[in-house]
Coordinates of C-alpha atoms and ligand atoms in Angstrom, one line a residue:
M1 CA 54.9 -9.9 16.8
E2 CA 57.0 -12.9 16.3
K3 CA 55.9 -15.8 18.4
Q4 CA 58.4 -16.6 21.1
M5 CA 60.3 -19.8 20.4
V6 CA 60.0 -21.3 23.8
K7 CA 57.2 -20.2 26.1
Q8 CA 58.4 -18.9 29.4
I9 CA 56.4 -20.7 32.0
E10 CA 56.2 -19.3 35.5
L11 CA 56.5 -21.9 38.1
D12 CA 55.5 -20.9 41.6
W13 CA 56.3 -23.3 44.4
S14 CA 56.1 -20.7 47.2
K15 CA 53.1 -22.4 48.6
G16 CA 52.2 -25.9 49.5
K17 CA 50.0 -27.8 47.0
I18 CA 48.0 -31.0 47.0
I19 CA 48.6 -33.2 44.0
N20 CA 46.6 -36.4 43.6
D21 CA 45.7 -36.3 47.3
E22 CA 49.3 -35.9 48.4
F23 CA 50.5 -32.8 50.0
F24 CA 53.7 -31.1 48.9
P25 CA 54.9 -28.3 51.2
E26 CA 56.3 -25.0 49.9
D27 CA 59.7 -25.4 48.2
K28 CA 62.2 -25.2 51.1
L29 CA 65.2 -26.2 49.1
G30 CA 65.1 -23.5 46.3
R31 CA 64.4 -26.1 43.6
V32 CA 61.9 -24.2 41.6
K33 CA 64.5 -22.4 39.6
Y34 CA 65.9 -25.7 38.3
A35 CA 62.5 -26.8 37.2
T36 CA 62.1 -23.5 35.3
F37 CA 65.5 -23.9 33.7
L38 CA 65.0 -27.5 32.7
T39 CA 61.6 -26.8 31.3
K40 CA 63.1 -24.3 28.9
L41 CA 66.0 -26.5 28.1
L42 CA 63.9 -29.6 27.4
A43 CA 61.1 -27.8 25.6
S44 CA 63.6 -26.3 23.1
Q45 CA 65.4 -29.6 22.7
G46 CA 62.2 -31.5 22.0
F47 CA 60.6 -29.0 19.7
D48 CA 61.8 -25.9 17.9
K49 CA 59.9 -24.3 15.1
S50 CA 63.0 -22.5 13.9
R51 CA 64.7 -25.7 13.0
D52 CA 64.4 -27.3 9.6
D53 CA 61.0 -28.9 9.0
V54 CA 62.1 -32.5 9.4
D55 CA 64.2 -31.6 12.4
Q56 CA 61.6 -29.6 14.4
K57 CA 60.7 -32.5 16.7
R58 CA 63.5 -34.2 18.5
N59 CA 63.9 -36.7 21.3
Y60 CA 65.9 -36.0 24.3
V61 CA 66.8 -38.0 27.4
L62 CA 67.9 -36.3 30.6
N63 CA 69.1 -38.1 33.6
L64 CA 68.2 -36.3 36.8
N65 CA 70.5 -37.5 39.6
S66 CA 70.4 -36.9 43.3
E67 CA 70.9 -38.8 46.5
W68 CA 68.4 -40.6 48.6
G69 CA 65.8 -38.3 50.1
A70 CA 67.2 -35.2 48.5
G71 CA 63.9 -34.5 46.8
K72 CA 63.7 -36.1 43.4
T73 CA 60.1 -37.2 43.7
Y74 CA 59.0 -33.9 45.1
F75 CA 60.8 -32.2 42.3
L76 CA 59.3 -34.3 39.5
K77 CA 55.8 -34.3 40.9
R78 CA 55.6 -30.6 41.3
W79 CA 57.3 -29.9 38.1
S80 CA 55.1 -32.2 36.1
E81 CA 52.0 -30.8 37.8
D82 CA 52.9 -27.3 36.8
I83 CA 53.7 -27.9 33.2
K84 CA 50.8 -30.2 32.4
D85 CA 48.7 -27.2 31.5
Y86 CA 51.1 -26.5 28.6
Y87 CA 52.5 -29.9 27.4
P88 CA 51.4 -33.5 27.4
V89 CA 53.0 -34.8 30.6
V90 CA 53.4 -38.3 31.9
Y91 CA 54.7 -39.4 35.3
V92 CA 55.7 -43.0 35.8
D93 CA 56.6 -44.5 39.2
A94 CA 58.6 -47.5 38.2
W95 CA 58.7 -48.8 41.7
K96 CA 55.0 -48.8 42.2
K97 CA 54.6 -50.9 39.1
D98 CA 57.3 -53.4 39.8
Y99 CA 54.8 -56.2 39.6
S100 CA 55.1 -57.0 36.0
D101 CA 57.7 -59.1 34.4
D102 CA 57.7 -56.9 31.4
P103 CA 59.2 -53.5 32.0
L104 CA 58.3 -52.2 28.5
M105 CA 54.7 -53.2 29.0
T106 CA 54.6 -51.5 32.4
V107 CA 56.0 -48.2 31.1
I108 CA 54.2 -48.1 27.9
S109 CA 50.8 -49.0 29.3
S110 CA 51.2 -46.4 31.9
I111 CA 52.3 -43.8 29.3
I112 CA 49.4 -44.6 27.0
E113 CA 46.9 -44.6 29.8
Q114 CA 48.0 -41.2 31.0
L115 CA 48.1 -39.7 27.5
R116 CA 44.7 -41.1 26.8
K117 CA 43.3 -39.5 29.9
Q118 CA 44.9 -36.2 28.9
A119 CA 43.4 -36.4 25.5
G120 CA 40.1 -36.5 27.5
K121 CA 39.4 -40.1 26.6
D122 CA 38.8 -41.4 30.0
K123 CA 37.7 -45.0 30.7
E124 CA 34.5 -43.4 31.9
S125 CA 33.6 -42.1 28.5
P126 CA 33.3 -45.4 26.5
E127 CA 31.4 -44.0 23.6
F128 CA 33.6 -41.2 22.6
K129 CA 33.9 -40.3 19.0
V130 CA 37.1 -41.7 17.6
P131 CA 39.3 -38.9 16.5
R132 CA 41.5 -39.0 13.5
K133 CA 44.6 -39.5 15.6
L134 CA 43.1 -42.6 17.2
I135 CA 42.5 -44.2 13.9
G136 CA 46.1 -43.8 13.2
L137 CA 46.8 -45.3 16.5
L138 CA 44.8 -48.4 15.9
K139 CA 46.2 -48.6 12.4
A140 CA 49.6 -48.8 13.9
A141 CA 48.6 -51.7 16.1
A142 CA 46.6 -53.6 13.6
P143 CA 49.2 -55.1 11.3
G144 CA 51.0 -56.8 14.1
I145 CA 48.0 -58.9 15.0
G146 CA 46.1 -61.4 13.0
R147 CA 42.7 -60.3 11.9
G148 CA 40.8 -62.8 14.0
L149 CA 42.8 -62.2 17.1
F150 CA 42.6 -58.4 16.6
K151 CA 38.8 -58.7 16.5
R152 CA 38.8 -60.9 19.5
Y153 CA 41.0 -58.6 21.6
V154 CA 39.9 -55.3 20.3
G155 CA 36.4 -56.1 19.3
I156 CA 36.7 -54.4 15.9
D157 CA 37.6 -55.8 12.6
P158 CA 41.0 -54.4 11.7
V159 CA 40.2 -54.2 8.0
M160 CA 37.5 -51.7 8.9
I161 CA 40.1 -49.7 10.7
M162 CA 42.6 -49.9 7.9
N163 CA 40.0 -48.7 5.5
A164 CA 38.7 -45.9 7.7
D165 CA 39.2 -42.5 6.3
D166 CA 41.9 -40.6 8.1
D167 CA 40.0 -37.4 7.8
N168 CA 36.8 -38.8 9.3
E169 CA 36.4 -37.1 12.6
S170 CA 34.2 -39.9 13.9
L171 CA 34.2 -43.6 13.4
G172 CA 30.6 -44.0 14.3
E173 CA 30.0 -47.1 12.2
I174 CA 32.7 -49.1 13.8
S175 CA 32.8 -47.8 17.3
T176 CA 29.9 -50.1 18.2
D177 CA 30.1 -53.8 18.4
E178 CA 27.7 -56.4 16.7
N179 CA 25.0 -55.7 19.2
G180 CA 25.2 -52.0 18.7
K181 CA 26.9 -51.5 22.0
P182 CA 29.5 -48.8 22.1
I183 CA 33.1 -50.0 22.3
D184 CA 35.7 -48.4 24.5
M185 CA 38.1 -47.6 21.8
S186 CA 40.7 -46.5 24.2
F187 CA 40.5 -49.8 26.1
A188 CA 40.6 -51.6 22.8
A189 CA 43.7 -49.8 21.8
S190 CA 45.5 -50.6 24.9
E191 CA 44.4 -54.3 24.7
A192 CA 45.8 -54.4 21.2
V193 CA 49.1 -53.0 22.5
K194 CA 49.1 -55.6 25.3
Y195 CA 48.6 -58.3 22.8
L196 CA 51.4 -57.0 20.7
I197 CA 53.9 -57.2 23.5
D198 CA 53.0 -60.8 24.3
E199 CA 53.8 -61.8 20.9
H200 CA 57.5 -62.7 21.0
D201 CA 58.1 -62.9 17.2
A202 CA 56.6 -59.5 16.7
K203 CA 58.7 -57.9 19.5
S204 CA 60.6 -55.4 17.4
A205 CA 57.6 -54.7 15.2
A206 CA 55.6 -54.2 18.3
I207 CA 58.1 -51.8 19.7
E208 CA 57.9 -49.8 16.5
S209 CA 54.2 -49.6 16.6
L210 CA 54.2 -48.8 20.3
K211 CA 56.4 -45.9 19.6
K212 CA 54.1 -44.9 16.9
S213 CA 51.2 -45.2 19.4
V214 CA 52.9 -43.0 21.9
F215 CA 53.6 -40.5 19.1
E216 CA 50.0 -40.6 18.0
W217 CA 48.7 -40.2 21.5
V218 CA 51.0 -37.3 22.1
G219 CA 49.6 -35.8 18.9
A220 CA 46.0 -36.4 20.1
V221 CA 46.7 -34.6 23.3
V222 CA 48.3 -31.6 21.5
S223 CA 45.5 -31.2 19.0
L224 CA 42.6 -32.1 21.2
K225 CA 43.7 -30.1 24.2
K226 CA 45.6 -27.3 22.6
K227 CA 48.9 -28.3 24.2
E228 CA 52.3 -27.8 22.8
L229 CA 55.2 -30.1 21.9
P230 CA 57.3 -31.7 23.3
A231 CA 55.7 -34.2 25.5
F232 CA 57.4 -34.7 28.9
I233 CA 57.8 -38.2 30.2
F234 CA 59.1 -38.5 33.8
I235 CA 60.3 -41.9 35.1
D236 CA 60.9 -41.9 38.8
E237 CA 62.2 -44.5 41.3
L238 CA 63.9 -46.6 38.8
D239 CA 66.7 -47.5 41.2
R240 CA 64.4 -48.6 43.9
C241 CA 63.3 -51.6 41.9
R242 CA 65.2 -54.9 42.3
P243 CA 68.5 -54.6 40.4
S244 CA 67.7 -56.9 37.5
Y245 CA 64.4 -55.1 36.9
A246 CA 65.9 -51.7 37.1
V247 CA 68.5 -52.6 34.5
E248 CA 66.1 -54.4 32.3
M249 CA 63.7 -51.5 32.5
L250 CA 66.5 -49.1 31.4
E251 CA 67.5 -51.3 28.5
T252 CA 64.0 -51.7 27.3
I253 CA 62.8 -48.2 27.6
K254 CA 65.8 -47.0 25.7
H255 CA 64.0 -48.4 22.7
I256 CA 61.3 -45.8 23.0
F257 CA 63.6 -43.0 23.9
D258 CA 63.9 -41.9 20.3
I259 CA 60.3 -40.9 19.7
K260 CA 60.4 -37.5 18.1
G261 CA 58.8 -34.7 20.0
V262 CA 59.1 -36.6 23.3
V263 CA 61.6 -35.7 26.1
F264 CA 62.3 -38.1 28.9
V265 CA 63.5 -37.3 32.4
I266 CA 64.8 -40.3 34.2
A267 CA 65.3 -39.7 37.9
T268 CA 68.0 -41.8 39.6
D269 CA 70.3 -42.0 42.5
T270 CA 73.2 -42.7 40.2
E271 CA 75.3 -44.3 42.9
Q272 CA 72.4 -46.6 43.7
L273 CA 71.7 -47.4 40.1
Q274 CA 75.4 -48.2 39.5
H275 CA 75.2 -50.8 42.2
A276 CA 72.2 -52.3 40.4
V277 CA 74.1 -52.4 37.2
K278 CA 77.1 -54.1 38.9
A279 CA 74.8 -56.6 40.5
V280 CA 73.8 -57.6 37.0
Y281 CA 77.0 -57.3 35.1
G282 CA 79.6 -57.8 37.8
E283 CA 81.7 -55.7 40.1
G284 CA 84.4 -54.9 37.5
F285 CA 81.9 -53.5 35.1
N286 CA 82.2 -49.8 34.2
A287 CA 78.7 -48.9 35.3
N288 CA 79.2 -45.2 35.0
M289 CA 80.1 -45.4 31.3
Y290 CA 77.3 -47.9 30.7
L291 CA 74.7 -45.6 32.1
G292 CA 76.1 -42.6 30.3
R293 CA 75.2 -44.2 27.0
F294 CA 71.5 -43.9 27.7
F295 CA 71.3 -40.2 28.3
N296 CA 71.8 -37.1 26.3
S297 CA 72.8 -35.3 29.4
R298 CA 73.0 -35.7 33.2
Y299 CA 71.9 -33.2 35.7
S300 CA 72.4 -33.3 39.5
L301 CA 70.2 -31.9 42.2
K302 CA 72.5 -30.8 45.0
S303 CA 71.8 -32.5 48.3
P304 CA 70.6 -30.0 50.8
N305 CA 72.7 -29.3 53.9
L306 CA 71.8 -31.4 57.0
E307 CA 69.7 -28.6 58.5
N308 CA 67.5 -28.1 55.4
F309 CA 67.4 -31.8 54.9
L310 CA 66.0 -32.4 58.4
E311 CA 63.6 -29.5 57.9
V312 CA 61.9 -31.3 55.1
H313 CA 62.0 -34.7 56.7
C314 CA 61.0 -34.1 60.3
D315 CA 58.2 -32.5 62.2
V316 CA 60.2 -29.4 63.0
N317 CA 57.2 -27.4 64.4
K318 CA 57.4 -29.5 67.5
L319 CA 60.6 -27.7 68.4
S320 CA 59.0 -24.2 68.2
G321 CA 58.6 -22.0 71.3
D322 CA 54.9 -22.1 70.9
Y323 CA 54.7 -25.8 70.8
L324 CA 57.0 -26.3 73.8
R325 CA 55.1 -23.8 75.9
D326 CA 51.8 -25.6 75.2
L327 CA 53.5 -28.8 76.1
N328 CA 54.9 -27.2 79.2
V329 CA 58.4 -28.7 78.6
E330 CA 61.5 -26.6 78.9
V331 CA 64.3 -27.3 76.5
L332 CA 67.9 -26.0 76.8
P333 CA 69.1 -24.0 75.1
F334 CA 65.7 -22.5 74.4
N335 CA 64.9 -20.8 71.1
E336 CA 61.7 -19.4 70.0
D337 CA 62.5 -20.3 66.4
A338 CA 62.5 -24.1 65.7
K339 CA 65.0 -23.6 62.9
I340 CA 67.6 -22.4 65.3
T341 CA 67.1 -25.4 67.5
L342 CA 67.3 -27.6 64.5
R343 CA 70.5 -25.9 63.5
N344 CA 72.0 -26.6 66.9
I345 CA 71.0 -30.3 66.6
S346 CA 72.6 -30.4 63.1
V347 CA 75.9 -29.1 64.4
V348 CA 76.0 -32.1 66.8
L349 CA 74.9 -34.5 64.1
N350 CA 77.5 -33.2 61.7
A351 CA 80.2 -33.5 64.4
F352 CA 79.3 -37.2 64.7
T353 CA 79.1 -37.5 60.9
V354 CA 76.0 -39.6 61.0
S355 CA 74.4 -40.7 57.7
A356 CA 71.3 -38.9 56.4
R357 CA 69.0 -41.7 57.4
T358 CA 70.4 -41.8 60.9
A359 CA 70.1 -38.0 61.2
I360 CA 66.4 -38.3 60.4
Q361 CA 66.0 -41.1 62.9
I362 CA 67.8 -39.2 65.7
A363 CA 65.9 -35.9 65.0
D364 CA 62.6 -37.9 65.0
R365 CA 63.6 -39.5 68.3
I366 CA 64.4 -36.1 69.8
V367 CA 61.0 -34.8 68.8
A368 CA 59.3 -37.9 70.1
T369 CA 61.2 -37.7 73.4
I370 CA 60.3 -34.1 74.0
S371 CA 56.7 -34.7 73.1
N372 CA 56.5 -37.5 75.7
M373 CA 58.2 -35.7 78.6
P374 CA 56.1 -35.2 81.7
K375 CA 54.8 -31.6 82.1
G376 CA 57.2 -29.3 83.8
S377 CA 60.3 -31.2 82.9
K378 CA 63.5 -29.9 81.4
V379 CA 65.7 -31.4 78.8
D380 CA 69.1 -30.5 77.4
I381 CA 68.6 -30.9 73.8
L382 CA 72.2 -30.9 72.8
M383 CA 73.1 -33.5 75.4
L384 CA 70.2 -35.6 74.2
T385 CA 71.4 -35.4 70.6
I386 CA 74.9 -36.3 71.7
L387 CA 73.6 -39.3 73.6
L388 CA 71.6 -40.5 70.7
C389 CA 74.6 -40.1 68.4
I390 CA 76.7 -42.1 70.8
K391 CA 74.1 -44.8 70.9
D392 CA 74.3 -45.0 67.2
K393 CA 78.1 -45.1 67.1
D394 CA 78.9 -47.1 70.2
S395 CA 76.1 -48.7 72.1
N396 CA 78.3 -50.0 74.9
L397 CA 79.5 -46.6 75.6
F398 CA 76.0 -45.4 75.6
D399 CA 74.9 -48.0 78.1
E400 CA 77.9 -47.1 80.3
I401 CA 76.9 -43.5 80.3
V402 CA 73.2 -43.8 80.9
S403 CA 73.6 -46.5 83.6
G404 CA 75.9 -44.1 85.5
E405 CA 78.8 -46.5 85.3
F406 CA 80.9 -44.3 83.1
E407 CA 84.4 -44.0 84.4
R408 CA 87.6 -43.1 82.6
H409 CA 91.1 -42.5 83.9
I410 CA 94.1 -40.9 82.2
Q411 CA 97.7 -41.2 83.2
N412 CA 98.8 -37.7 84.2
G413 CA 102.5 -38.1 85.0
E414 CA 102.7 -40.6 87.9
K415 CA 99.1 -40.0 88.9
D416 CA 96.0 -41.7 87.7
K417 CA 93.4 -39.0 87.0
L418 CA 89.7 -39.5 86.9
I419 CA 88.1 -37.6 84.0
Y420 CA 84.5 -36.5 83.7
L421 CA 82.2 -37.2 80.9
N422 CA 82.4 -33.7 79.4
D423 CA 86.2 -33.8 79.2
F424 CA 85.9 -37.3 77.7
L425 CA 83.4 -36.1 75.0
S426 CA 85.4 -33.1 74.1
N427 CA 88.2 -35.5 73.0
Y428 CA 85.9 -38.2 71.8
I429 CA 83.9 -36.1 69.3
P430 CA 86.8 -34.7 67.4
N431 CA 88.4 -38.1 67.4
I432 CA 85.5 -40.0 65.8
Y433 CA 85.1 -37.1 63.4
H434 CA 88.7 -37.5 62.4
N435 CA 88.6 -41.2 62.1
S436 CA 85.5 -41.3 59.9
K437 CA 86.9 -38.6 57.5
Ligands
ATP1 N1 62.1 -28.6 47.7 C1 61.5 -29.2 48.7 N2 60.8 -28.4 49.6 C2 60.2 -28.9 50.7 N3 60.2 -30.2 50.9 C3 60.8 -31.0 50.1 C4 61.5 -30.6 48.9 N4 62.0 -31.6 48.3 C5 61.7 -32.7 49.0 N5 60.9 -32.4 50.1 C6 60.4 -33.3 51.1 O1 61.5 -34.2 51.5 C7 61.0 -35.5 51.6 C8 61.9 -36.4 50.7 O2 61.7 -36.0 49.3 P1 61.5 -37.0 48.1 O3 60.6 -38.1 48.5 O4 61.1 -36.1 46.9 O5 63.0 -37.5 48.0 P2 63.5 -38.5 46.9 O6 64.8 -38.0 46.4 O7 62.5 -38.8 45.9 O8 63.8 -39.7 47.8 P3 64.0 -41.3 47.4 O9 65.4 -41.4 47.1 O10 63.6 -42.0 48.6 O11 63.0 -41.5 46.2 C9 59.6 -35.5 51.3 O12 58.9 -35.4 52.5 C10 59.4 -34.2 50.5 O13 58.1 -33.7 50.6
MG2 MG1 61.6 -40.6 45.3

C-alpha cells in the first residue's frame, strides 16, 4: 500500500493532562479540531515526499492570533505535547526568557537545547557517542571561530572535527579532553554557538551556521528517534515582552524562519503586538502590513463567549448545588448546575459590557463572597453581580446604593416622583449598554 502523504494524528483533549508539572483541564472550548487541522496543514507544508526532491522540505511560518486569555498557551502546549511523539517539537516561551539582550541567542539556544534533549543527548549524559549529525553540527560552527578560541570554548581542536569522518558513528578519539575526561559535546556545541553570536563581525555568518545547526539537530532527532519531518517550533508570549524586545525578536528570528523542513508557529495577540510595533516605529506606522510580511499565513482562534471564558478562568465548581449545600449558603436563583448560574451571571456582565479582565475579577469576587458568607445566609447572586458591575462602572453610585442613601426623583408632570432602585436600574442598564456600544 502506498504510504499516506501526511500521517493523520489523532489528538485527544477530552481529558485533563499534566504537562511539565502543569495541569491542563479537558478542552472546554472545542479547540482540538483546530490543532488537528493545523497539524495536517503544517506537516504537509513543511515536508512532502510527493514534491520534487529539492522541494520536499520547505519552511513555513504561521501566525496564530487570539486575544488575551483566549487560550493560546493552552492550545500550543497541548498541541506540542501531543505531536512530539511524531515530530521534532520545540516550545519557546519568549516572555520567560526576556532576560537576555540578544533575542536570537535566546531563541536559538532554547531551540537547540530542546532539540538536543529530544535527540536523547541530555546534559546528564556527557559521554555520549557523537553521532554523524553532530559532527556536521560542530563543523558548521567551527569555521566561524578561530582555532585557539574554539578549543578554549569547546574544548576540542576544530581541525580534528573538520577532519572527522562523516560516516564515523562515534568520535571516540576526540570526545575526551587531554586528561581523558569525556567532553560534553552537546554543551560544547552550544558554547560554540554562544561564542558565534557574540562575535559581531561574524553575525551573518553566525546566523547561517546557526540555521545549519538547527537543521542538523532536527535531522539528528529525526534519525535517532525515528521522527518525521517537519520540525515544529512554537513561539509563545512574544507580545508580552517589552515592545522593543518583541519587535527585535521578530526581526531577528525572521532570519531563521527559512530553515527547510521547519515550520514555525508564532502565537500573538495581534492587537497587542501592533501596539508594540507602533511603540517602536511610531503611531502612523502601518503595523498590520509590517507584521504580515513575517508570516506565510495568519490564523485566528476565536475568543470564547463570556460564559465559556469564565468557565475556564474561574473556580466554577464553587457555584454548584453540592458545594453550596456543603457550605450551607443559599443562593438565589438556585441552580443545581453551576453552569446555569454562570450563564445568569454572564447575562448581567454582558449587559454591563465589562471587559474580559473585569468579568473574571467580578466572577472571582462573587465566588469569594459566597464562600465567605456565614452559614445559613442567603445571597441574591444577580443583585450581587449587578452591584459589582456598578462598582466597576461608577463607584459613587455604588457607594450611594450600599450606604442606603440612594435616592432619585423624576419629574412626572407637575409632581416630583421618587423612584426605587429597581426602576432606576431597569433604565440605567440599557443606557450604559447603549452608551458603550
Ligand atoms: N480549550 C480550553 N479548555 C479549557 N481550558 C482552557 C482552554 N484554553 C484555555 N484554557 C484555560 O484558560 C486560561 C487562559 O488560557 P491561556 O493561558 O492559554 O490563554 P492565553 O491566550 O495564552 O493568554 P495570554 O494572552 O495571557 O497569554 C488557562 O487557565 C487555561 O488553562
Ligand atoms: Mg499565553
